[in-house]
Short mmCIF file of C-alpha atoms in Angstrom, two decimals:
data_model
loop_
_atom_site.label_atom_id
_atom_site.label_comp_id
_atom_site.label_asym_id
_atom_site.label_seq_id
_atom_site.Cartn_x
_atom_site.Cartn_y
_atom_site.Cartn_z
CA MET A 1 85.34 63.56 121.56
CA PRO A 2 81.78 63.39 120.24
CA ASP A 3 79.45 66.31 120.93
CA GLY A 4 77.25 64.35 123.27
CA LEU A 5 77.91 62.00 125.74
CA ALA A 6 67.83 42.33 108.88
CA GLY A 7 64.92 40.68 108.67
CA ARG A 8 61.44 41.69 107.63
CA VAL A 9 61.21 45.44 107.80
CA THR A 10 57.85 47.04 108.52
CA PRO A 11 56.87 50.70 108.78
CA SER A 12 57.19 52.11 112.26
CA ALA A 13 54.04 52.12 114.35
CA LEU A 14 55.50 54.89 116.51
CA PRO A 15 55.25 58.62 115.75
CA THR A 16 59.02 58.69 115.88
CA THR A 17 61.73 60.98 114.62
CA ALA A 18 64.64 59.62 116.67
CA LEU A 19 63.92 55.88 116.81
CA ARG A 20 63.44 53.69 113.74
CA ARG A 21 62.07 50.17 113.60
CA VAL A 22 64.32 48.18 111.31
CA ASP A 23 62.94 44.73 112.11
CA ASP A 24 59.54 43.95 113.60
CA ARG A 25 58.65 40.25 113.95
CA ALA A 26 56.57 38.02 116.17
CA ASP A 27 59.60 37.15 118.33
CA ARG A 28 61.71 40.34 118.20
CA LEU A 29 61.78 44.07 117.71
CA HIS A 30 64.90 45.88 116.48
CA VAL A 31 64.92 49.65 117.04
CA ARG A 32 67.69 51.95 115.87
CA ILE A 33 68.57 55.34 117.34
CA ASP A 34 68.81 57.80 114.49
CA ARG A 35 69.81 61.36 115.45
CA PRO A 36 72.79 61.93 113.15
CA ALA A 37 73.13 65.65 113.83
CA VAL A 38 74.07 64.93 117.47
CA ARG A 39 75.66 61.50 117.02
CA ASN A 40 72.58 59.75 118.41
CA ALA A 41 72.68 61.64 121.69
CA ILE A 42 69.85 60.79 124.08
CA ASP A 43 67.34 63.57 124.65
CA ARG A 44 63.94 63.64 126.38
CA GLY A 45 62.13 62.87 123.12
CA LEU A 46 64.15 59.69 122.60
CA VAL A 47 63.58 58.72 126.23
CA ASP A 48 59.83 59.05 125.69
CA GLU A 49 59.99 56.92 122.53
CA LEU A 50 61.92 54.20 124.33
CA HIS A 51 59.35 54.26 127.14
CA ALA A 52 56.69 53.61 124.47
CA VAL A 53 58.68 50.62 123.22
CA CYS A 54 58.97 49.31 126.79
CA ALA A 55 55.20 49.59 127.30
CA GLU A 56 54.63 47.61 124.12
CA LEU A 57 57.08 44.86 125.09
CA GLU A 58 55.77 44.64 128.65
CA ALA A 59 52.29 44.00 127.25
CA ALA A 60 53.47 41.54 124.57
CA PRO A 61 56.96 40.28 125.44
CA ARG A 62 59.51 39.97 122.64
CA ILE A 63 63.29 40.14 122.31
CA LEU A 64 64.51 43.72 121.93
CA ILE A 65 67.55 44.70 119.85
CA ILE A 66 68.83 48.28 120.18
CA SER A 67 71.40 49.74 117.80
CA GLY A 68 72.51 53.12 116.50
CA ALA A 69 72.57 54.54 113.00
CA GLY A 70 75.55 56.01 111.18
CA GLY A 71 78.28 54.03 112.89
CA VAL A 72 77.45 55.38 116.37
CA PHE A 73 75.48 53.61 119.11
CA ALA A 74 74.72 56.66 121.28
CA SER A 75 77.27 59.36 122.07
CA GLY A 76 75.66 60.14 125.41
CA ALA A 77 73.13 62.58 126.76
CA ASP A 78 72.24 65.57 124.61
CA ILE A 79 74.58 68.12 126.20
CA ALA A 80 72.60 71.14 125.06
CA GLU A 81 69.55 69.74 126.86
CA LEU A 82 71.53 68.36 129.81
CA ARG A 83 73.16 71.74 130.50
CA GLU A 84 69.75 73.24 131.22
CA ARG A 85 68.60 70.53 133.63
CA ARG A 86 68.44 71.37 137.32
CA ARG A 87 67.95 69.68 140.68
CA ALA A 88 64.36 68.59 140.00
CA ASP A 89 65.40 66.96 136.74
CA ALA A 90 68.11 64.96 138.49
CA LEU A 91 65.64 63.79 141.14
CA ALA A 92 63.16 62.80 138.42
CA GLY A 93 65.64 60.17 137.15
CA ILE A 94 64.84 60.82 133.50
CA ASN A 95 67.39 58.39 132.09
CA SER A 96 67.87 56.10 135.07
CA ARG A 97 64.20 55.15 135.29
CA LEU A 98 64.11 54.37 131.57
CA PHE A 99 67.20 52.16 131.77
CA THR A 100 65.81 50.37 134.83
CA ARG A 101 62.65 49.69 132.83
CA ILE A 102 64.65 48.39 129.87
CA ALA A 103 66.68 46.09 132.13
CA ALA A 104 63.44 44.71 133.61
CA LEU A 105 61.76 43.87 130.29
CA PRO A 106 60.40 40.32 130.35
CA MET A 107 62.46 39.06 127.39
CA PRO A 108 66.18 39.61 126.78
CA VAL A 109 67.54 42.89 125.44
CA ILE A 110 70.50 42.97 123.03
CA ALA A 111 72.60 46.11 122.56
CA ALA A 112 74.45 46.09 119.23
CA ILE A 113 77.21 48.65 119.82
CA ASP A 114 79.00 50.27 116.91
CA GLY A 115 81.21 53.30 117.33
CA TRP A 116 80.76 55.58 120.32
CA ALA A 117 78.74 54.46 123.35
CA LEU A 118 79.51 57.15 125.89
CA GLY A 119 77.81 58.48 129.01
CA GLY A 120 74.09 57.77 128.80
CA GLY A 121 74.71 55.73 125.66
CA ALA A 122 77.02 53.43 127.60
CA GLU A 123 74.52 53.25 130.45
CA LEU A 124 71.82 52.22 127.98
CA ALA A 125 74.09 49.40 126.82
CA TYR A 126 74.85 48.35 130.42
CA ALA A 127 71.10 47.91 130.99
CA ALA A 128 70.90 45.29 128.22
CA ASP A 129 71.20 41.56 128.90
CA PHE A 130 73.63 41.09 126.01
CA ARG A 131 76.13 43.46 124.45
CA ILE A 132 77.79 42.72 121.14
CA ALA A 133 80.15 45.14 119.44
CA GLY A 134 81.47 46.27 116.12
CA THR A 135 85.22 46.63 115.75
CA THR A 136 84.90 50.42 116.01
CA ALA A 137 83.10 50.35 119.38
CA ARG A 138 84.33 52.76 122.05
CA ILE A 139 82.66 52.56 125.46
CA GLY A 140 83.12 54.93 128.37
CA ASN A 141 81.65 57.31 130.92
CA PRO A 142 83.23 60.77 130.76
CA GLU A 143 80.58 62.44 132.91
CA THR A 144 83.01 63.72 135.55
CA SER A 145 84.78 65.75 132.84
CA LEU A 146 81.48 67.62 132.47
CA GLY A 147 80.97 68.19 136.18
CA ILE A 148 78.35 65.47 136.76
CA ILE A 149 78.28 61.77 137.63
CA ALA A 150 77.13 58.74 135.68
CA ALA A 151 73.80 58.61 137.51
CA ALA A 152 71.79 56.35 135.19
CA GLY A 153 73.25 53.01 136.24
CA ALA A 154 76.97 53.08 135.46
CA SER A 155 77.95 53.85 139.06
CA TRP A 156 76.69 50.42 140.13
CA ARG A 157 76.03 48.31 137.02
CA LEU A 158 79.53 48.79 135.63
CA ALA A 159 81.28 47.30 138.66
CA GLU A 160 79.02 44.26 138.40
CA LEU A 161 79.94 43.88 134.74
CA VAL A 162 83.70 44.50 134.68
CA GLY A 163 84.80 44.59 138.33
CA GLU A 164 85.57 47.48 140.63
CA PRO A 165 89.13 48.41 139.50
CA VAL A 166 88.24 48.80 135.81
CA ALA A 167 84.92 50.45 136.64
CA LYS A 168 86.78 53.09 138.68
CA GLU A 169 89.19 53.69 135.79
CA ILE A 170 86.24 54.34 133.51
CA LEU A 171 84.16 56.38 135.96
CA LEU A 172 86.88 58.34 137.76
CA ALA A 173 89.74 58.57 135.26
CA GLY A 174 87.95 58.72 131.92
CA ARG A 175 89.15 55.42 130.46
CA VAL A 176 87.41 54.51 127.21
CA LEU A 177 87.37 50.83 126.22
CA ASN A 178 87.83 49.72 122.64
CA ALA A 179 86.06 46.64 121.31
CA GLU A 180 88.85 44.17 122.09
CA GLU A 181 89.27 45.50 125.63
CA ALA A 182 85.52 45.26 126.19
CA LEU A 183 85.59 41.67 124.92
CA ALA A 184 88.51 40.73 127.18
CA LEU A 185 86.61 42.16 130.15
CA HIS A 186 83.39 40.33 129.14
CA LEU A 187 81.55 43.63 128.89
CA VAL A 188 80.68 42.48 125.37
CA THR A 189 80.43 38.84 124.36
CA GLU A 190 81.12 39.15 120.62
CA VAL A 191 82.98 41.48 118.26
CA HIS A 192 82.12 41.68 114.56
CA ASP A 193 82.82 43.86 111.57
CA SER A 194 80.38 46.74 111.58
CA ALA A 195 78.73 45.47 108.41
CA ASP A 196 77.95 42.17 110.14
CA LEU A 197 76.65 43.56 113.43
CA ASP A 198 72.94 43.45 112.59
CA ALA A 199 73.26 39.87 111.38
CA ALA A 200 75.12 38.93 114.56
CA ALA A 201 72.38 40.47 116.70
CA ASP A 202 69.80 38.50 114.74
CA ALA A 203 71.80 35.29 115.15
CA LEU A 204 71.87 35.81 118.91
CA ALA A 205 68.14 36.58 118.90
CA ASP A 206 67.59 33.38 116.88
CA ARG A 207 69.37 31.34 119.56
CA ILE A 208 67.24 32.91 122.28
CA ALA A 209 64.07 32.39 120.25
CA MET A 210 64.83 28.66 119.98
CA GLN A 211 64.36 28.34 123.74
CA ASP A 212 60.96 28.12 125.40
CA ALA A 213 59.79 31.73 125.80
CA GLN A 214 58.22 31.21 129.23
CA ALA A 215 61.36 29.50 130.51
CA VAL A 216 63.47 32.38 129.20
CA ARG A 217 61.23 34.98 130.88
CA LEU A 218 61.28 33.18 134.23
CA THR A 219 65.04 32.55 134.02
CA LYS A 220 65.62 36.27 133.49
CA ALA A 221 63.32 37.12 136.40
CA VAL A 222 65.06 34.63 138.71
CA PHE A 223 68.50 35.83 137.58
CA ARG A 224 67.58 39.40 138.54
CA ALA A 225 66.14 38.46 141.94
CA PRO A 226 68.17 39.53 145.02
CA ARG A 227 70.32 36.91 146.71
CA SER A 228 67.98 36.86 149.70
CA ALA A 229 65.12 35.64 147.48
CA HIS A 230 66.89 32.40 146.56
CA PRO A 231 66.20 29.49 146.53
CA GLU A 232 62.51 30.18 147.04
CA VAL A 233 62.14 32.23 143.85
CA ASP A 234 63.85 29.47 141.83
CA GLU A 235 61.50 26.85 143.22
CA ILE A 236 58.39 28.92 142.52
CA ALA A 237 59.49 29.54 138.92
CA GLN A 238 60.26 25.86 138.44
CA SER A 239 56.88 24.87 139.87
CA VAL A 240 55.19 26.95 137.17
CA LEU A 241 57.32 25.45 134.40
CA PHE A 242 56.84 21.88 135.66
CA GLU A 243 53.14 22.29 134.82
CA SER A 244 53.63 23.97 131.43
CA PRO A 245 52.65 22.14 128.21
CA ALA A 246 55.92 23.24 126.61
CA LYS A 247 57.93 21.33 129.21
CA PHE A 248 56.15 18.06 128.39
CA GLU A 249 56.33 18.66 124.64
CA ARG A 250 60.01 19.54 124.63
CA MET A 251 61.06 16.74 126.95
CA THR A 252 58.99 14.18 125.04
CA ALA A 253 60.59 15.32 121.78
CA PHE A 254 64.03 15.01 123.37
CA LEU A 255 63.38 11.47 124.60
CA GLU A 256 61.92 10.37 121.28
CA LYS A 257 64.89 11.77 119.39
CA ARG A 258 67.29 9.95 121.72
CA LYS A 259 65.57 6.63 120.93
CA ARG A 260 66.29 6.92 117.20
#
Protein backbone atom coordinates (compact mmCIF):
# COMPACT_ATOMS: atom_id res chain seq x y z
CA MET A 1 0.00 0.00 0.00
CA PRO A 2 1.27 3.53 -0.67
CA ASP A 3 2.86 5.44 2.20
CA GLY A 4 0.06 7.94 2.45
CA LEU A 5 -3.39 7.66 2.22
CA ALA A 6 -2.16 20.00 -22.66
CA GLY A 7 -2.76 23.10 -23.78
CA ARG A 8 -0.95 26.38 -23.37
CA VAL A 9 1.35 26.11 -20.41
CA THR A 10 2.19 29.23 -18.43
CA PRO A 11 4.44 29.70 -15.41
CA SER A 12 2.67 29.26 -12.11
CA ALA A 13 1.41 32.42 -10.46
CA LEU A 14 1.40 30.64 -7.10
CA PRO A 15 4.39 30.36 -4.76
CA THR A 16 3.95 26.62 -4.96
CA THR A 17 6.10 23.60 -4.31
CA ALA A 18 3.35 20.94 -4.27
CA LEU A 19 0.93 22.17 -6.93
CA ARG A 20 1.91 22.89 -10.53
CA ARG A 21 -0.11 24.72 -13.15
CA VAL A 22 0.12 22.72 -16.34
CA ASP A 23 -2.56 24.57 -18.30
CA ASP A 24 -3.84 28.08 -17.62
CA ARG A 25 -6.38 29.48 -20.10
CA ALA A 26 -9.28 31.89 -20.14
CA ASP A 27 -11.80 29.05 -19.68
CA ARG A 28 -9.88 26.53 -17.55
CA LEU A 29 -7.11 25.93 -15.05
CA HIS A 30 -5.34 22.57 -14.77
CA VAL A 31 -3.36 22.04 -11.57
CA ARG A 32 -1.28 18.96 -10.85
CA ILE A 33 -0.31 17.66 -7.42
CA ASP A 34 3.41 17.02 -7.43
CA ARG A 35 4.85 15.56 -4.22
CA PRO A 36 6.66 12.49 -5.55
CA ALA A 37 8.50 11.65 -2.34
CA VAL A 38 5.17 10.89 -0.60
CA ARG A 39 3.14 9.78 -3.63
CA ASN A 40 1.29 13.10 -3.76
CA ALA A 41 0.00 12.81 -0.21
CA ILE A 42 -2.07 15.78 0.96
CA ASP A 43 -0.45 17.89 3.66
CA ARG A 44 -1.37 21.28 5.14
CA GLY A 45 0.81 23.12 2.61
CA LEU A 46 -1.05 21.54 -0.31
CA VAL A 47 -4.37 22.32 1.38
CA ASP A 48 -3.36 25.97 1.61
CA GLU A 49 -2.34 26.03 -2.06
CA LEU A 50 -5.66 24.53 -3.13
CA HIS A 51 -7.49 27.13 -1.02
CA ALA A 52 -5.60 29.81 -3.00
CA VAL A 53 -6.77 28.21 -6.25
CA CYS A 54 -10.35 28.18 -4.95
CA ALA A 55 -10.16 31.88 -4.06
CA GLU A 56 -8.97 32.66 -7.57
CA LEU A 57 -11.72 30.63 -9.24
CA GLU A 58 -14.43 32.03 -6.97
CA ALA A 59 -13.42 35.53 -8.04
CA ALA A 60 -13.08 34.65 -11.75
CA PRO A 61 -14.92 31.38 -12.45
CA ARG A 62 -13.25 28.84 -14.73
CA ILE A 63 -13.30 25.07 -15.17
CA LEU A 64 -10.83 23.37 -12.82
CA ILE A 65 -8.94 20.17 -13.71
CA ILE A 66 -7.03 18.42 -10.92
CA SER A 67 -4.55 15.63 -11.60
CA GLY A 68 -1.51 14.04 -9.99
CA ALA A 69 2.06 13.71 -11.20
CA GLY A 70 4.07 10.53 -11.55
CA GLY A 71 1.21 8.12 -12.19
CA VAL A 72 -0.48 8.83 -8.83
CA PHE A 73 -3.48 11.08 -8.20
CA ALA A 74 -3.10 11.46 -4.42
CA SER A 75 -2.23 8.58 -2.11
CA GLY A 76 -4.10 10.13 0.80
CA ALA A 77 -3.30 12.34 3.75
CA ASP A 78 0.35 12.76 4.69
CA ILE A 79 0.54 10.12 7.44
CA ALA A 80 3.55 11.65 9.16
CA GLU A 81 1.59 14.90 9.55
CA LEU A 82 -1.73 13.19 10.24
CA ARG A 83 -0.26 11.12 13.09
CA GLU A 84 0.51 14.31 15.00
CA ARG A 85 -2.94 15.87 14.63
CA ARG A 86 -5.18 15.99 17.68
CA ARG A 87 -8.78 16.77 18.63
CA ALA A 88 -8.58 20.46 17.70
CA ASP A 89 -7.26 19.60 14.25
CA ALA A 90 -10.15 17.22 13.63
CA LEU A 91 -12.66 19.88 14.70
CA ALA A 92 -10.97 22.41 12.40
CA GLY A 93 -11.95 20.30 9.37
CA ILE A 94 -8.68 20.92 7.57
CA ASN A 95 -9.43 18.70 4.58
CA SER A 96 -13.21 18.60 4.75
CA ARG A 97 -13.61 22.37 4.50
CA LEU A 98 -11.28 22.49 1.51
CA PHE A 99 -13.17 19.74 -0.31
CA THR A 100 -16.50 21.43 0.45
CA ARG A 101 -15.09 24.61 -1.07
CA ILE A 102 -13.87 22.74 -4.16
CA ALA A 103 -17.29 21.10 -4.61
CA ALA A 104 -18.96 24.52 -4.39
CA LEU A 105 -16.80 26.23 -7.02
CA PRO A 106 -18.98 28.08 -9.55
CA MET A 107 -17.76 26.15 -12.61
CA PRO A 108 -17.33 22.37 -12.93
CA VAL A 109 -14.35 20.54 -11.45
CA ILE A 110 -12.78 17.56 -13.23
CA ALA A 111 -10.62 15.03 -11.35
CA ALA A 112 -8.30 13.14 -13.71
CA ILE A 113 -7.40 10.07 -11.64
CA ASP A 114 -4.33 8.01 -12.48
CA GLY A 115 -2.94 5.42 -10.11
CA TRP A 116 -3.70 5.61 -6.41
CA ALA A 117 -6.51 7.83 -5.10
CA LEU A 118 -6.79 6.75 -1.49
CA GLY A 119 -8.13 8.31 1.69
CA GLY A 120 -8.03 12.08 1.37
CA GLY A 121 -7.02 11.69 -2.27
CA ALA A 122 -10.21 9.75 -2.96
CA GLU A 123 -12.24 12.31 -1.01
CA LEU A 124 -10.74 15.08 -3.15
CA ALA A 125 -11.90 13.20 -6.23
CA TYR A 126 -15.39 12.66 -4.76
CA ALA A 127 -15.72 16.44 -4.38
CA ALA A 128 -15.27 16.94 -8.14
CA ASP A 129 -18.21 17.18 -10.54
CA PHE A 130 -16.57 14.78 -12.99
CA ARG A 131 -14.13 11.94 -12.44
CA ILE A 132 -12.26 10.33 -15.31
CA ALA A 133 -9.67 7.63 -14.80
CA GLY A 134 -6.55 6.10 -16.23
CA THR A 135 -6.44 2.33 -16.54
CA THR A 136 -4.17 2.13 -13.48
CA ALA A 137 -6.59 3.99 -11.18
CA ARG A 138 -7.20 2.50 -7.74
CA ILE A 139 -9.75 4.25 -5.52
CA GLY A 140 -10.48 3.52 -1.88
CA ASN A 141 -10.74 4.70 1.70
CA PRO A 142 -8.55 2.67 4.07
CA GLU A 143 -8.84 5.10 6.97
CA THR A 144 -10.28 2.57 9.42
CA SER A 145 -7.10 0.49 9.03
CA LEU A 146 -5.27 3.49 10.51
CA GLY A 147 -7.67 3.99 13.39
CA ILE A 148 -9.58 6.97 11.96
CA ILE A 149 -12.62 7.57 9.74
CA ALA A 150 -12.96 9.08 6.29
CA ALA A 151 -14.08 12.43 7.68
CA ALA A 152 -13.56 14.69 4.65
CA GLY A 153 -16.65 13.72 2.69
CA ALA A 154 -16.41 10.01 1.89
CA SER A 155 -18.75 9.01 4.73
CA TRP A 156 -21.63 10.75 2.95
CA ARG A 157 -20.55 11.63 -0.61
CA LEU A 158 -19.55 8.07 -1.47
CA ALA A 159 -23.00 6.61 -0.78
CA GLU A 160 -24.52 9.26 -3.04
CA LEU A 161 -22.08 8.33 -5.79
CA VAL A 162 -22.02 4.51 -5.70
CA GLY A 163 -24.86 3.49 -3.36
CA GLU A 164 -24.83 2.37 0.25
CA PRO A 165 -23.75 -1.30 -0.11
CA VAL A 166 -20.60 -0.55 -2.13
CA ALA A 167 -19.82 2.53 -0.05
CA LYS A 168 -19.87 0.36 3.09
CA GLU A 169 -17.55 -2.17 1.45
CA ILE A 170 -15.09 0.62 0.73
CA LEU A 171 -15.42 2.45 4.05
CA LEU A 172 -15.81 -0.47 6.45
CA ALA A 173 -14.07 -3.39 4.74
CA GLY A 174 -11.25 -1.71 2.84
CA ARG A 175 -12.38 -2.47 -0.71
CA VAL A 176 -10.32 -0.69 -3.35
CA LEU A 177 -11.92 -0.17 -6.76
CA ASN A 178 -9.96 -0.54 -9.97
CA ALA A 179 -10.74 1.61 -13.00
CA GLU A 180 -13.22 -0.80 -14.60
CA GLU A 181 -15.09 -1.33 -11.34
CA ALA A 182 -15.28 2.43 -10.81
CA LEU A 183 -16.63 2.83 -14.35
CA ALA A 184 -19.25 0.12 -13.86
CA LEU A 185 -20.39 1.86 -10.67
CA HIS A 186 -20.46 5.28 -12.42
CA LEU A 187 -17.96 6.64 -9.92
CA VAL A 188 -15.93 7.59 -13.00
CA THR A 189 -17.47 8.32 -16.38
CA GLU A 190 -14.51 7.52 -18.64
CA VAL A 191 -11.41 5.31 -18.59
CA HIS A 192 -8.39 6.06 -20.76
CA ASP A 193 -4.79 5.00 -21.12
CA SER A 194 -2.70 7.02 -18.73
CA ALA A 195 -0.92 8.77 -21.59
CA ASP A 196 -4.28 10.03 -22.89
CA LEU A 197 -5.74 11.19 -19.58
CA ASP A 198 -4.79 14.86 -19.87
CA ALA A 199 -6.21 15.01 -23.39
CA ALA A 200 -9.43 13.36 -22.20
CA ALA A 201 -9.76 15.91 -19.40
CA ASP A 202 -9.27 18.69 -21.92
CA ALA A 203 -11.86 17.16 -24.26
CA LEU A 204 -14.38 17.10 -21.43
CA ALA A 205 -13.50 20.69 -20.52
CA ASP A 206 -13.96 21.63 -24.19
CA ARG A 207 -17.49 20.20 -24.15
CA ILE A 208 -18.32 22.15 -21.00
CA ALA A 209 -16.78 25.32 -22.43
CA MET A 210 -19.05 25.07 -25.48
CA GLN A 211 -22.06 25.67 -23.24
CA ASP A 212 -23.11 29.09 -22.01
CA ALA A 213 -20.98 29.77 -18.93
CA GLN A 214 -23.75 31.46 -16.94
CA ALA A 215 -26.15 28.61 -17.69
CA VAL A 216 -23.52 26.10 -16.56
CA ARG A 217 -22.90 27.99 -13.30
CA LEU A 218 -26.60 28.26 -12.49
CA THR A 219 -27.24 24.62 -13.44
CA LYS A 220 -24.51 23.53 -11.03
CA ALA A 221 -25.94 25.74 -8.29
CA VAL A 222 -29.47 24.41 -8.83
CA PHE A 223 -28.21 20.82 -8.97
CA ARG A 224 -26.55 21.26 -5.57
CA ALA A 225 -29.58 22.88 -3.94
CA PRO A 226 -31.44 20.79 -1.31
CA ARG A 227 -34.64 19.05 -2.39
CA SER A 228 -36.69 21.44 -0.26
CA ALA A 229 -35.49 24.39 -2.37
CA HIS A 230 -37.06 23.06 -5.57
CA PRO A 231 -38.83 24.15 -7.73
CA GLU A 232 -38.38 27.72 -6.54
CA VAL A 233 -34.61 27.73 -7.03
CA ASP A 234 -35.03 26.38 -10.58
CA GLU A 235 -37.52 29.09 -11.44
CA ILE A 236 -35.33 31.88 -10.05
CA ALA A 237 -32.32 30.63 -12.02
CA GLN A 238 -34.39 30.37 -15.18
CA SER A 239 -35.76 33.87 -14.70
CA VAL A 240 -32.19 35.21 -14.72
CA LEU A 241 -31.28 33.25 -17.85
CA PHE A 242 -34.48 34.24 -19.67
CA GLU A 243 -33.19 37.83 -19.58
CA SER A 244 -29.59 37.05 -20.56
CA PRO A 245 -28.22 38.20 -23.95
CA ALA A 246 -26.63 34.78 -24.46
CA LYS A 247 -30.05 33.10 -24.38
CA PHE A 248 -31.33 35.30 -27.23
CA GLU A 249 -28.12 34.97 -29.22
CA ARG A 250 -27.93 31.20 -28.90
CA MET A 251 -31.60 30.58 -29.60
CA THR A 252 -31.58 32.95 -32.59
CA ALA A 253 -28.54 31.14 -33.99
CA PHE A 254 -30.30 27.81 -33.51
CA LEU A 255 -33.44 28.97 -35.32
CA GLU A 256 -31.48 30.50 -38.17
CA LYS A 257 -29.45 27.33 -38.62
CA ARG A 258 -32.64 25.24 -38.70
CA LYS A 259 -33.99 27.39 -41.55
CA ARG A 260 -31.05 26.55 -43.83
